[in-house]
């Protein structure tokens, strides 16, 4: 007998984007959606179209572009929200409207100020209205895990009767314990008479660090859709992480005999992309995709792994697409080889884009012995996904040390005109930022600064992310370079360009207000 199928519903672009500081621009969302399709997720929740003009446009662009994947738009149980959601997803190959209303007594009393009958009526009306646009309607019972079980089954039964093909049981506040959540999923399966007409889905948050465990317990009890995000990003402590669920199913087929459509080799590239786009660095000890997930420090472990990797490794790094320090191309590689390698990585570039990337690749190959996939990703992200530039860094020189006042002289191009100046600071990065702020006449506040190494070794590219705020607008800036001071200056300039872009694009800016 063949294994049963679990559908993977990715909400990185919706719940994931609700992570503090994870806002993505339209080009970044599109790039991620394309990668998620390559990864093989079944449904992409691309956003909450009623939330902002930016969200609506992003969902609509993604719906129009993807070739195989279902695209969902979230909507509260109201006609206005459902109209917006449908407006945004209608051109998808298989558009889904995902409508929700809370079902727990605490939400009914304090948030909705409705009684249970009103909630059922609202849910039914919303599902029927959504169904007038598409057959593919999902209904979610927000705060389901803290709802009365029988009422939950009643709402699900009514939603299915009204036409919902998926009913979703969220652990909205991350409160459930695996045995309890598994039992709840089983209860729903056993006590919702028409459940066989729909797929039971689960959506868990990670407030107690149990999102993956809860999701697996529910799958064990009969749920066949898992709502997840890459790297587990999401509201507060995040959502169930896609890579953890997939690798648990993959690694323990005897315990969980399920199939998905996920290409596991695309897990690591997807994780890298999300981290690069959102600026949220993956914690080193994160399961599956953390930098240390496959690193063996203890001598006893290293010895065992050398003798037979299975002594301490339950998964192979290659399975998730982690080809450690795979040599990409040498310094003498040509344009053609670069194009074909980038294509393998999922980047189909125009001639003009290839020229830009090729120049940067050559510059890097001169500085760094081995250029690996992660380096190329950073270059493509910087050169191709970048916001139109008003400011660009032409030159930077810093002097710093234990006995001198750190100073930076910087030359920028501003709208094509070169300007130069100097700044002092607590260290060389602070000095550079001060010089750049003076030259650009900007007054942004630096909310976050992080630096990490893209690959191992002292010649590794440093990747810097900054988060800037000016007049209520927030933008992330990213920069990569073997010199972390230069990477920092690039990230700062990139953040300023994004702030300028938001000032002149109110639709996208509305996401940040
Ligand atoms: O956590 C939650 O309850 C949600 C719903 C909208 C599905 O994100
Ligand atoms: Zn959620």
Short mmCIF file of N, CA and C and ligand atoms in Angstrom, two decimals, residues 14-15 18 170 172 203-205 235 239, ligand 2:
data_model
loop_
_atom_site.label_atom_id
_atom_site.label_comp_id
_atom_site.label_asym_id
_atom_site.label_seq_id
_atom_site.Cartn_x
_atom_site.Cartn_y
_atom_site.Cartn_z
N UNK A 14 3.18 34.95 4.48
CA UNK A 14 2.09 35.59 5.23
C UNK A 14 2.38 35.55 6.73
N UNK A 15 2.26 34.39 7.39
CA UNK A 15 2.54 34.36 8.84
C UNK A 15 4.04 34.62 9.06
N UNK A 18 4.95 38.07 9.27
CA UNK A 18 4.53 38.74 10.50
C UNK A 18 5.62 38.68 11.58
N UNK A 170 -5.79 25.60 14.13
CA UNK A 170 -4.57 26.28 14.56
C UNK A 170 -4.34 26.22 16.07
N UNK A 172 -3.01 28.73 17.72
CA UNK A 172 -2.65 30.13 17.45
C UNK A 172 -1.64 30.70 18.43
N UNK A 203 -1.98 24.07 12.03
CA UNK A 203 -1.18 25.30 11.92
C UNK A 203 -0.70 25.63 13.33
N UNK A 204 0.58 25.39 13.61
CA UNK A 204 1.03 25.53 15.00
C UNK A 204 2.04 26.66 15.15
N UNK A 205 1.97 27.30 16.31
CA UNK A 205 2.97 28.32 16.67
C UNK A 205 3.89 27.74 17.73
N UNK A 235 4.99 34.97 13.43
CA UNK A 235 4.51 35.74 14.57
C UNK A 235 5.16 35.25 15.88
N UNK A 239 6.42 29.87 13.57
CA UNK A 239 5.49 28.80 13.17
C UNK A 239 6.25 27.48 13.11
ZN1 LIG B 2 -0.60 31.71 12.59
#
